[in-house]
Amino acid sequence: MAQQKSFSSNLGAIMAAVGSAVGLGNIWRFPYICGKYGGGAFLIVYLCFVFLLGSVLMMSEFVIGRRAQHTPIKAFQALCPKHKAWGLVGLLGIITSFFILSQYLVISGWTTGYVWNSISGTLASLGTDSGAISSFFKEFSTSQWDPVLFLSVFAVLALVIILGGVQKGIENVSKVLMPLLVLLVLVLCVRSLTLPGAGKGVEYLFSPDFTKLTGEGVLAALGQALFSLSVGMGVLLVYGSYIPVNDNIFKTAMWITACDTLIAVLAGLAIFPAVFSCGFEPAGGPGLVFHVLPNVFNTMGTTGTIFASIFFVLLMVAAITSAISLLEALTAWFSEHTGTRRVVGALLFFVLTTALGILFSLSLGSLSHIKIAGLCLFDFVDRMNSIYLPPLCALGTIIFFGWVLPEEDVKDELSNHGTLKIGYYRLFRFLARYVVPVALLVVLVAGMLS
Ligand code: TRP
């Protein structure tokens, strides 16, 4: 029953999971909300959430995956054969991965397009005219063909990596791309921090202001802590099943959490000092990446083209390693479920998610008249993907882990059959059974009310 696939080393497992965790969220969301809700004050709360709650969820997915040696649905059923209905949590994970990947492809496509536009000089030719930069993005993202073309290029890249397999594809690519990502972000940090007036950006990010840390800010920290670690969609469960048997799951999770957080902070240092130095207002999301930053780069003159290219390559690297983790979860699940070769599942989900991604992309332009609950398709799926699906799947996972899975199994898996000390266990168990489920409920309810 053991699955034959596995990462070749602990380093490989860590790199692959960091690749999944580090995504657009680290770059366009974390720095902005950090500054908005009180800088250093927000950071303290975020660190508590990500290490105490996010990493517990991550460990629960790793334990379930590695113990069961199965993909999401079967993993739950194998660990609880009496109640096969727990497989539904796995199914929810698969559905979540499917929709997140389809939507992620759209934004990744824009990013790929901006890599091209920055290298080819198109972006630089817009100059420092904010209006021109904004309308360029609007035209680009709502046009019929460009986004579809770039989305497809990006999806093909992801497919090629997945077809390479777990070790030769995912692991080897992550081992190259993650150090490259760190290098790129460091280059941008040096540039950004040496601009005149950079100090204001550092102040925005770090100077603690507890008055800005509102309830909304605490909630944003919690949501970001969960989103950023990619928990709640079965992806880490699948990666967990590839973690070598003698790896320490606790240490692995701590490393991943630390790297993910560090890269988010570095992204902030690469972005906000430059934004403030050039006299722009802080922003987050697509507004930051596709409006503010191109303007910042263009005010730097000719070297701006180089830094713009570095930035968009960085963003694309972050996106591709997240996209492959999603495609891998779907591929692995399909091939286990149907007994077919990997290539079948990979191609099937490549086609399905690309098609859906194209539909979402067109829903921002020519198909914007199609509405669900008053929202265009893209906005609808964005809401599902951020508010409902991941917290729900995470909640199912942690309840299963904390209340259904026998405690001996958990201890046995965390201690590698008694060979590792697990001094953290009592705190861990308390968090997993009580604190994390309550936190997830809060996120879910607050999201619904928003
Ligand atoms: N963690 C990613 C980010 O910070 C986003 C994300 C959430 C994700 N869930 C995922 C990526 C699952 C890959 C797989 O941007």
CSV table of C-alpha atoms and ligand atoms in Angstrom, one decimal:
chain,number,residue,atom,x,y,z
A,1,MET,CA,0.0,0.0,0.0
A,2,ALA,CA,3.0,2.3,0.3
A,3,GLN,CA,3.1,4.9,-2.3
A,4,GLN,CA,6.3,4.7,-4.2
A,5,LYS,CA,6.7,8.4,-4.8
A,6,SER,CA,8.7,10.6,-2.4
A,7,PHE,CA,10.9,13.6,-2.3
A,8,SER,CA,14.6,12.6,-2.3
A,9,SER,CA,15.6,14.6,0.8
A,10,ASN,CA,14.4,16.8,3.6
A,11,LEU,CA,15.8,19.8,1.8
A,12,GLY,CA,13.8,18.8,-1.3
A,13,ALA,CA,10.6,18.5,0.7
A,14,ILE,CA,11.1,21.9,2.4
A,15,MET,CA,11.9,23.6,-0.9
A,16,ALA,CA,8.9,22.2,-2.6
A,17,ALA,CA,6.5,23.2,0.2
A,18,VAL,CA,8.1,26.7,0.5
A,19,GLY,CA,7.5,26.9,-3.2
A,20,SER,CA,3.9,26.2,-2.7
A,21,ALA,CA,3.6,28.6,0.3
A,22,VAL,CA,5.4,31.5,-1.3
A,23,GLY,CA,3.0,33.0,-3.8
A,24,LEU,CA,1.3,36.2,-4.7
A,25,GLY,CA,0.1,36.5,-1.2
A,26,ASN,CA,3.6,37.0,0.2
A,27,ILE,CA,4.3,39.7,-2.3
A,28,TRP,CA,1.2,41.7,-2.9
A,29,ARG,CA,-0.8,41.2,0.2
A,30,PHE,CA,1.4,40.6,3.3
A,31,PRO,CA,3.5,43.8,3.1
A,32,TYR,CA,0.5,46.0,2.5
A,33,ILE,CA,-1.7,44.7,5.3
A,34,CYS,CA,1.3,44.7,7.6
A,35,GLY,CA,1.8,48.4,7.1
A,36,LYS,CA,-1.9,49.2,7.1
A,37,TYR,CA,-2.7,47.5,10.4
A,38,GLY,CA,0.1,48.8,12.5
A,39,GLY,CA,3.5,47.6,11.2
A,40,GLY,CA,5.5,46.0,14.0
A,41,ALA,CA,2.3,45.5,16.0
A,42,PHE,CA,0.7,43.5,13.2
A,43,LEU,CA,3.9,41.6,12.7
A,44,ILE,CA,3.9,40.3,16.3
A,45,VAL,CA,0.3,39.1,15.9
A,46,TYR,CA,1.0,37.6,12.5
A,47,LEU,CA,4.0,35.7,13.9
A,48,CYS,CA,1.9,34.2,16.7
A,49,PHE,CA,-0.8,33.1,14.2
A,50,VAL,CA,1.5,31.7,11.6
A,51,PHE,CA,3.7,29.7,14.0
A,52,LEU,CA,1.0,28.6,16.5
A,53,LEU,CA,-2.0,28.1,14.2
A,54,GLY,CA,-0.9,27.9,10.6
A,55,SER,CA,2.0,25.5,11.3
A,56,VAL,CA,-0.3,23.3,13.3
A,57,LEU,CA,-2.6,22.9,10.3
A,58,MET,CA,0.4,22.3,8.1
A,59,MET,CA,1.6,19.6,10.4
A,60,SER,CA,-1.8,18.0,10.5
A,61,GLU,CA,-1.9,17.8,6.7
A,62,PHE,CA,1.7,16.3,6.7
A,63,VAL,CA,0.8,13.7,9.3
A,64,ILE,CA,-2.4,12.6,7.5
A,65,GLY,CA,-0.6,12.5,4.2
A,66,ARG,CA,2.5,10.7,5.3
A,67,ARG,CA,0.7,8.3,7.6
A,68,ALA,CA,-1.9,7.3,5.0
A,69,GLN,CA,0.4,7.3,1.9
A,70,HIS,CA,-2.6,8.3,-0.1
A,71,THR,CA,-4.0,11.3,-1.8
A,72,PRO,CA,-6.8,13.4,-0.1
A,73,ILE,CA,-10.0,11.4,-0.4
A,74,LYS,CA,-8.4,7.9,0.2
A,75,ALA,CA,-6.1,9.3,2.9
A,76,PHE,CA,-9.0,10.2,5.2
A,77,GLN,CA,-10.8,6.9,4.4
A,78,ALA,CA,-7.7,4.8,5.0
A,79,LEU,CA,-7.1,6.4,8.4
A,80,CYS,CA,-10.8,6.1,9.4
A,81,PRO,CA,-12.1,3.1,7.6
A,82,LYS,CA,-15.3,3.0,9.7
A,83,HIS,CA,-16.5,6.4,8.5
A,84,LYS,CA,-15.7,6.7,4.9
A,85,ALA,CA,-17.7,10.0,4.8
A,86,TRP,CA,-14.5,11.7,6.0
A,87,GLY,CA,-13.4,11.3,2.5
A,88,LEU,CA,-15.6,14.3,1.8
A,89,VAL,CA,-13.1,16.6,3.4
A,90,GLY,CA,-10.6,15.3,0.9
A,91,LEU,CA,-13.1,15.9,-1.9
A,92,LEU,CA,-13.5,19.4,-0.7
A,93,GLY,CA,-9.7,19.8,-0.9
A,94,ILE,CA,-9.7,18.6,-4.5
A,95,ILE,CA,-12.5,20.9,-5.5
A,96,THR,CA,-10.7,23.8,-3.7
A,97,SER,CA,-7.4,23.1,-5.5
A,98,PHE,CA,-9.2,22.9,-8.8
A,99,PHE,CA,-10.9,26.3,-8.5
A,100,ILE,CA,-7.9,28.0,-6.9
A,101,LEU,CA,-5.7,26.8,-9.7
A,102,SER,CA,-8.1,28.0,-12.4
A,103,GLN,CA,-8.2,31.4,-10.8
A,104,TYR,CA,-4.5,31.5,-10.0
A,105,LEU,CA,-3.8,30.9,-13.7
A,106,VAL,CA,-5.5,34.1,-14.7
A,107,ILE,CA,-3.3,36.2,-12.4
A,108,SER,CA,-0.2,34.2,-13.3
A,109,GLY,CA,-1.0,34.9,-16.9
A,110,TRP,CA,-1.0,38.6,-16.3
A,111,THR,CA,2.3,38.2,-14.5
A,112,THR,CA,3.8,36.3,-17.4
A,113,GLY,CA,2.5,39.0,-19.7
A,114,TYR,CA,4.2,41.7,-17.6
A,115,VAL,CA,7.4,39.8,-17.7
A,116,TRP,CA,7.2,40.0,-21.5
A,117,ASN,CA,6.1,43.7,-21.4
A,118,SER,CA,8.9,44.7,-19.1
A,119,ILE,CA,11.6,42.9,-20.9
A,120,SER,CA,10.4,44.1,-24.3
A,121,GLY,CA,10.3,47.7,-23.1
A,122,THR,CA,6.6,48.2,-23.6
A,123,LEU,CA,6.1,49.0,-19.9
A,124,ALA,CA,8.9,51.6,-19.9
A,125,SER,CA,7.4,53.3,-23.0
A,126,LEU,CA,4.4,54.2,-20.9
A,127,GLY,CA,6.5,56.7,-18.9
A,128,THR,CA,5.4,58.0,-15.6
A,129,ASP,CA,1.8,58.8,-16.7
A,130,SER,CA,-0.3,57.0,-14.1
A,131,GLY,CA,-3.4,57.2,-16.4
A,132,ALA,CA,-1.5,55.5,-19.3
A,133,ILE,CA,-0.2,52.8,-17.0
A,134,SER,CA,-3.7,52.1,-15.6
A,135,SER,CA,-5.4,52.0,-18.9
A,136,PHE,CA,-2.7,49.8,-20.3
A,137,PHE,CA,-3.4,47.2,-17.5
A,138,LYS,CA,-7.2,47.6,-18.0
A,139,GLU,CA,-6.9,47.0,-21.8
A,140,PHE,CA,-4.4,44.2,-21.3
A,141,SER,CA,-6.4,42.3,-18.7
A,142,THR,CA,-9.8,42.7,-20.4
A,143,SER,CA,-8.7,42.1,-24.0
A,144,GLN,CA,-9.7,39.0,-25.9
A,145,TRP,CA,-6.4,37.3,-26.7
A,146,ASP,CA,-3.3,38.5,-24.8
A,147,PRO,CA,-4.4,37.2,-21.3
A,148,VAL,CA,-5.4,33.9,-22.9
A,149,LEU,CA,-2.1,33.6,-24.7
A,150,PHE,CA,0.0,34.3,-21.6
A,151,LEU,CA,-2.2,32.2,-19.3
A,152,SER,CA,-1.7,29.2,-21.7
A,153,VAL,CA,2.1,29.7,-21.8
A,154,PHE,CA,2.2,29.7,-18.0
A,155,ALA,CA,-0.1,26.6,-17.8
A,156,VAL,CA,2.1,24.7,-20.3
A,157,LEU,CA,5.2,25.5,-18.1
A,158,ALA,CA,3.4,24.1,-15.0
A,159,LEU,CA,2.4,21.0,-17.0
A,160,VAL,CA,5.9,20.4,-18.2
A,161,ILE,CA,7.2,20.5,-14.6
A,162,ILE,CA,4.5,18.1,-13.4
A,163,LEU,CA,5.2,15.7,-16.2
A,164,GLY,CA,8.8,15.6,-15.0
A,165,GLY,CA,7.6,13.8,-11.9
A,166,VAL,CA,7.9,14.4,-8.1
A,167,GLN,CA,11.7,14.4,-7.8
A,168,LYS,CA,12.9,15.4,-11.3
A,169,GLY,CA,10.1,17.8,-11.8
A,170,ILE,CA,8.8,19.5,-8.6
A,171,GLU,CA,11.7,18.9,-6.3
A,172,ASN,CA,14.5,19.8,-8.8
A,173,VAL,CA,12.7,22.8,-10.1
A,174,SER,CA,11.9,24.1,-6.6
A,175,LYS,CA,15.6,23.6,-5.6
A,176,VAL,CA,16.6,26.0,-8.3
A,177,LEU,CA,13.7,28.4,-8.3
A,178,MET,CA,13.6,29.1,-4.6
A,179,PRO,CA,17.2,30.2,-4.2
A,180,LEU,CA,16.7,32.3,-7.4
A,181,LEU,CA,13.6,33.9,-5.8
A,182,VAL,CA,15.6,34.8,-2.7
A,183,LEU,CA,18.4,36.2,-4.8
A,184,LEU,CA,15.9,38.3,-6.9
A,185,VAL,CA,14.2,39.7,-3.8
A,186,LEU,CA,17.5,40.6,-2.2
A,187,VAL,CA,18.6,42.5,-5.3
A,188,LEU,CA,15.4,44.4,-5.2
A,189,CYS,CA,15.8,45.1,-1.5
A,190,VAL,CA,19.2,46.6,-2.0
A,191,ARG,CA,17.9,48.8,-4.7
A,192,SER,CA,14.9,49.9,-2.8
A,193,LEU,CA,16.6,50.5,0.5
A,194,THR,CA,19.3,52.7,-1.0
A,195,LEU,CA,16.9,55.1,-2.7
A,196,PRO,CA,16.6,58.5,-1.1
A,197,GLY,CA,13.8,58.6,1.5
A,198,ALA,CA,13.6,54.8,1.7
A,199,GLY,CA,13.3,55.1,5.5
A,200,LYS,CA,9.7,56.0,5.2
A,201,GLY,CA,8.9,52.7,3.7
A,202,VAL,CA,10.7,50.8,6.4
A,203,GLU,CA,8.8,52.8,8.9
A,204,TYR,CA,5.5,52.0,7.2
A,205,LEU,CA,6.3,48.3,7.4
A,206,PHE,CA,7.8,48.0,10.9
A,207,SER,CA,7.2,50.9,13.3
A,208,PRO,CA,4.7,49.5,15.7
A,209,ASP,CA,1.4,51.4,16.0
A,210,PHE,CA,-1.0,49.5,18.3
A,211,THR,CA,-3.8,51.9,17.6
A,212,LYS,CA,-4.0,50.7,14.0
A,213,LEU,CA,-4.2,47.1,15.1
A,214,THR,CA,-8.0,46.9,15.0
A,215,GLY,CA,-10.2,43.8,15.2
A,216,GLU,CA,-10.2,43.9,11.4
A,217,GLY,CA,-6.4,43.9,11.5
A,218,VAL,CA,-6.2,40.9,13.7
A,219,LEU,CA,-8.6,39.0,11.4
A,220,ALA,CA,-6.5,40.0,8.4
A,221,ALA,CA,-3.5,38.6,10.2
A,222,LEU,CA,-5.2,35.3,10.9
A,223,GLY,CA,-6.6,35.0,7.3
A,224,GLN,CA,-3.2,35.8,5.8
A,225,ALA,CA,-1.4,33.3,8.1
A,226,LEU,CA,-3.6,30.5,6.9
A,227,PHE,CA,-3.6,31.6,3.2
A,228,SER,CA,0.1,32.1,3.1
A,229,LEU,CA,1.0,28.6,4.2
A,230,SER,CA,-1.3,27.1,1.6
A,231,VAL,CA,-3.2,25.1,4.1
A,232,GLY,CA,-6.8,23.9,3.7
A,233,MET,CA,-6.8,22.4,0.2
A,234,GLY,CA,-5.2,19.1,0.3
A,235,VAL,CA,-2.0,20.3,-1.4
A,236,LEU,CA,0.1,20.0,1.7
A,237,LEU,CA,-1.5,16.6,2.4
A,238,VAL,CA,-0.2,15.3,-0.9
A,239,TYR,CA,3.2,16.8,-0.4
A,240,GLY,CA,3.1,15.3,3.1
A,241,SER,CA,2.7,11.9,1.5
A,242,TYR,CA,6.0,12.5,-0.3
A,243,ILE,CA,8.0,13.5,2.8
A,244,PRO,CA,10.7,10.9,3.5
A,245,VAL,CA,9.8,8.6,6.4
A,246,ASN,CA,12.7,9.6,8.6
A,247,ASP,CA,12.2,13.4,8.3
A,248,ASN,CA,11.1,15.3,11.4
A,249,ILE,CA,7.7,16.7,10.5
A,250,PHE,CA,7.8,19.4,13.2
A,251,LYS,CA,11.1,20.8,12.1
A,252,THR,CA,10.1,20.6,8.5
A,253,ALA,CA,7.0,22.6,9.2
A,254,MET,CA,8.9,25.2,11.2
A,255,TRP,CA,11.4,25.7,8.5
A,256,ILE,CA,8.7,26.2,5.9
A,257,THR,CA,6.8,28.6,8.1
A,258,ALA,CA,10.0,30.6,8.8
A,259,CYS,CA,11.0,30.8,5.2
A,260,ASP,CA,7.5,31.8,4.1
A,261,THR,CA,7.4,34.6,6.6
A,262,LEU,CA,10.9,35.8,5.9
A,263,ILE,CA,10.2,36.1,2.2
A,264,ALA,CA,7.0,38.0,2.9
A,265,VAL,CA,9.0,40.5,5.0
A,266,LEU,CA,11.8,40.8,2.4
A,267,ALA,CA,9.1,41.4,-0.3
A,268,GLY,CA,7.9,44.3,1.9
A,269,LEU,CA,11.4,45.7,2.1
A,270,ALA,CA,11.8,45.4,-1.7
A,271,ILE,CA,8.6,47.2,-2.4
A,272,PHE,CA,7.6,49.9,0.1
A,273,PRO,CA,10.8,51.8,0.5
A,274,ALA,CA,10.8,52.3,-3.3
A,275,VAL,CA,7.1,53.2,-3.3
A,276,PHE,CA,7.6,55.9,-0.7
A,277,SER,CA,10.8,57.1,-2.2
A,278,CYS,CA,9.0,57.8,-5.5
A,279,GLY,CA,6.2,59.5,-3.7
A,280,PHE,CA,3.4,57.0,-4.2
A,281,GLU,CA,0.7,55.8,-1.8
A,282,PRO,CA,1.0,52.3,-0.4
A,283,ALA,CA,-1.4,49.8,-2.0
A,284,GLY,CA,-1.9,46.0,-2.2
A,285,GLY,CA,-3.1,43.4,-4.7
A,286,PRO,CA,-3.3,44.0,-8.4
A,287,GLY,CA,-3.3,47.7,-7.9
A,288,LEU,CA,0.1,47.6,-6.3
A,289,VAL,CA,1.7,45.2,-8.8
A,290,PHE,CA,0.1,46.4,-12.1
A,291,HIS,CA,-0.4,50.1,-11.4
A,292,VAL,CA,1.9,51.5,-8.6
A,293,LEU,CA,5.0,49.4,-9.2
A,294,PRO,CA,5.3,50.0,-13.0
A,295,ASN,CA,5.1,53.7,-12.2
A,296,VAL,CA,7.8,53.3,-9.5
A,297,PHE,CA,10.1,51.5,-12.0
A,298,ASN,CA,9.5,54.1,-14.7
A,299,THR,CA,10.5,56.9,-12.4
A,300,MET,CA,13.9,55.2,-12.0
A,301,GLY,CA,14.8,55.8,-15.6
A,302,THR,CA,16.6,53.3,-17.8
A,303,THR,CA,17.6,51.0,-14.9
A,304,GLY,CA,13.9,50.8,-14.0
A,305,THR,CA,13.5,48.4,-17.0
A,306,ILE,CA,15.9,46.0,-15.4
A,307,PHE,CA,14.3,46.2,-12.0
A,308,ALA,CA,10.8,45.9,-13.5
A,309,SER,CA,12.0,42.7,-15.3
A,310,ILE,CA,13.5,41.3,-12.1
A,311,PHE,CA,10.4,42.0,-10.2
A,312,PHE,CA,8.0,40.4,-12.6
A,313,VAL,CA,10.3,37.3,-13.0
A,314,LEU,CA,10.2,37.1,-9.2
A,315,LEU,CA,6.5,37.2,-9.2
A,316,MET,CA,6.3,34.6,-11.9
A,317,VAL,CA,8.7,32.3,-10.0
A,318,ALA,CA,6.5,32.7,-6.9
A,319,ALA,CA,3.4,31.9,-8.9
A,320,ILE,CA,4.7,28.9,-10.8
A,321,THR,CA,5.9,26.9,-7.8
A,322,SER,CA,2.5,27.5,-6.2
A,323,ALA,CA,0.7,26.5,-9.4
A,324,ILE,CA,2.6,23.2,-9.7
A,325,SER,CA,1.7,22.2,-6.2
A,326,LEU,CA,-2.0,22.7,-7.0
A,327,LEU,CA,-1.7,20.8,-10.3
A,328,GLU,CA,0.3,18.0,-8.5
A,329,ALA,CA,-2.5,17.5,-6.0
A,330,LEU,CA,-5.0,17.1,-8.7
A,331,THR,CA,-2.8,14.9,-10.8
A,332,ALA,CA,-1.8,12.6,-7.9
A,333,TRP,CA,-5.4,12.3,-6.8
A,334,PHE,CA,-6.6,11.4,-10.3
A,335,SER,CA,-4.0,8.9,-11.0
A,336,GLU,CA,-4.5,7.2,-7.7
A,337,HIS,CA,-8.2,7.2,-8.0
A,338,THR,CA,-8.4,5.9,-11.5
A,339,GLY,CA,-5.2,3.8,-11.6
A,340,THR,CA,-4.1,5.7,-14.7
A,341,ARG,CA,-0.6,7.0,-15.5
A,342,ARG,CA,0.3,10.5,-14.2
A,343,VAL,CA,0.4,11.9,-17.6
A,344,VAL,CA,-3.4,11.3,-18.0
A,345,GLY,CA,-4.4,13.2,-14.9
A,346,ALA,CA,-1.9,16.0,-15.5
A,347,LEU,CA,-3.1,16.6,-19.1
A,348,LEU,CA,-6.8,16.3,-18.0
A,349,PHE,CA,-6.4,18.9,-15.3
A,350,PHE,CA,-4.2,21.1,-17.4
A,351,VAL,CA,-6.9,21.2,-20.0
A,352,LEU,CA,-9.8,21.7,-17.5
A,353,THR,CA,-8.1,24.4,-15.4
A,354,THR,CA,-6.8,26.3,-18.4
A,355,ALA,CA,-10.2,26.3,-20.0
A,356,LEU,CA,-11.8,27.5,-16.9
A,357,GLY,CA,-9.1,30.0,-16.4
A,358,ILE,CA,-9.8,31.4,-19.9
A,359,LEU,CA,-13.4,31.6,-19.0
A,360,PHE,CA,-12.6,33.6,-15.8
A,361,SER,CA,-10.3,35.8,-17.8
A,362,LEU,CA,-13.0,36.6,-20.4
A,363,SER,CA,-15.5,37.2,-17.6
A,364,LEU,CA,-13.5,40.4,-16.9
A,365,GLY,CA,-14.0,41.6,-20.5
A,366,SER,CA,-16.3,40.2,-23.2
A,367,LEU,CA,-18.2,37.9,-20.9
A,368,SER,CA,-18.7,40.4,-18.1
A,369,HIS,CA,-22.5,40.2,-18.5
A,370,ILE,CA,-22.6,36.7,-17.1
A,371,LYS,CA,-23.2,37.1,-13.4
A,372,ILE,CA,-23.6,34.7,-10.4
A,373,ALA,CA,-25.0,36.3,-7.2
A,374,GLY,CA,-24.4,39.7,-8.8
A,375,LEU,CA,-20.7,39.1,-9.4
A,376,CYS,CA,-18.8,38.4,-12.6
A,377,LEU,CA,-17.4,34.8,-12.8
A,378,PHE,CA,-13.9,35.9,-11.8
A,379,ASP,CA,-15.1,37.9,-8.7
A,380,PHE,CA,-17.5,35.1,-7.7
A,381,VAL,CA,-14.8,32.4,-7.8
A,382,ASP,CA,-12.4,34.8,-6.0
A,383,ARG,CA,-14.9,35.1,-3.2
A,384,MET,CA,-15.4,31.3,-3.0
A,385,ASN,CA,-11.6,30.8,-3.0
A,386,SER,CA,-10.8,33.3,-0.4
A,387,ILE,CA,-13.8,33.1,2.0
A,388,TYR,CA,-15.5,29.8,1.9
A,389,LEU,CA,-13.6,26.8,0.5
A,390,PRO,CA,-10.1,26.9,2.2
A,391,PRO,CA,-11.3,27.6,5.7
A,392,LEU,CA,-14.0,25.0,5.4
A,393,CYS,CA,-11.6,22.3,4.2
A,394,ALA,CA,-9.1,23.3,6.8
A,395,LEU,CA,-11.8,23.0,9.5
A,396,GLY,CA,-12.7,19.5,8.3
A,397,THR,CA,-9.1,18.5,8.3
A,398,ILE,CA,-8.3,19.8,11.8
A,399,ILE,CA,-11.4,18.3,13.3
A,400,PHE,CA,-10.5,15.0,11.8
A,401,PHE,CA,-6.9,15.3,13.0
A,402,GLY,CA,-7.7,16.5,16.5
A,403,TRP,CA,-10.8,14.5,17.3
A,404,VAL,CA,-11.0,11.4,15.0
A,405,LEU,CA,-7.5,10.3,14.3
A,406,PRO,CA,-6.3,8.1,17.2
A,407,GLU,CA,-3.8,9.9,19.3
A,408,GLU,CA,-1.3,7.0,19.1
A,409,ASP,CA,-1.2,7.4,15.4
A,410,VAL,CA,-0.4,11.1,15.7
A,411,LYS,CA,2.3,10.6,18.2
A,412,ASP,CA,3.8,7.7,16.3
A,413,GLU,CA,3.9,9.8,13.1
A,414,LEU,CA,5.3,12.9,14.8
A,415,SER,CA,8.0,10.9,16.7
A,416,ASN,CA,8.9,8.7,13.7
A,417,HIS,CA,7.8,5.6,15.6
A,418,GLY,CA,9.3,6.8,18.9
A,419,THR,CA,12.7,7.8,17.7
A,420,LEU,CA,12.2,11.6,18.0
A,421,LYS,CA,11.4,13.6,21.1
A,422,ILE,CA,8.2,15.5,20.9
A,423,GLY,CA,8.3,17.9,23.8
A,424,TYR,CA,6.0,20.3,22.0
A,425,TYR,CA,3.2,17.7,21.9
A,426,ARG,CA,0.9,18.8,24.7
A,427,LEU,CA,0.8,22.4,23.5
A,428,PHE,CA,0.4,21.2,19.9
A,429,ARG,CA,-2.5,18.9,20.8
A,430,PHE,CA,-4.3,21.7,22.7
A,431,LEU,CA,-3.9,24.0,19.7
A,432,ALA,CA,-5.0,21.4,17.2
A,433,ARG,CA,-8.1,20.4,19.2
A,434,TYR,CA,-9.4,23.7,20.5
A,435,VAL,CA,-7.6,26.8,19.3
A,436,VAL,CA,-7.3,26.1,15.6
A,437,PRO,CA,-10.9,25.0,15.0
A,438,VAL,CA,-12.2,28.1,16.9
A,439,ALA,CA,-9.9,30.4,14.9
A,440,LEU,CA,-11.1,28.8,11.6
A,441,LEU,CA,-14.7,29.2,12.6
A,442,VAL,CA,-14.1,32.9,13.3
A,443,VAL,CA,-12.4,33.3,9.9
A,444,LEU,CA,-15.3,31.6,8.2
A,445,VAL,CA,-18.0,33.5,9.9
A,446,ALA,CA,-16.3,36.9,9.6
A,447,GLY,CA,-15.7,36.2,5.9
A,448,MET,CA,-19.4,35.4,5.4
A,449,LEU,CA,-20.5,38.5,7.1
A,450,SER,CA,-18.1,40.7,5.1
B,1,TRP,N1,0.1,30.4,-0.3
B,1,TRP,C1,-0.1,31.1,-1.6
B,1,TRP,C2,0.3,32.6,-1.5
B,1,TRP,O1,0.8,33.0,-0.5
B,1,TRP,C3,-1.5,31.0,-2.1
B,1,TRP,C4,-2.1,29.7,-1.9
B,1,TRP,C5,-3.1,29.5,-1.1
B,1,TRP,C6,-1.8,28.5,-2.5
B,1,TRP,N2,-3.4,28.1,-1.2
B,1,TRP,C7,-2.6,27.6,-2.0
B,1,TRP,C8,-0.8,28.2,-3.4
B,1,TRP,C9,-2.4,26.2,-2.4
B,1,TRP,C10,-0.6,26.9,-3.8
B,1,TRP,C11,-1.5,25.9,-3.3
B,1,TRP,O2,0.1,33.3,-2.4
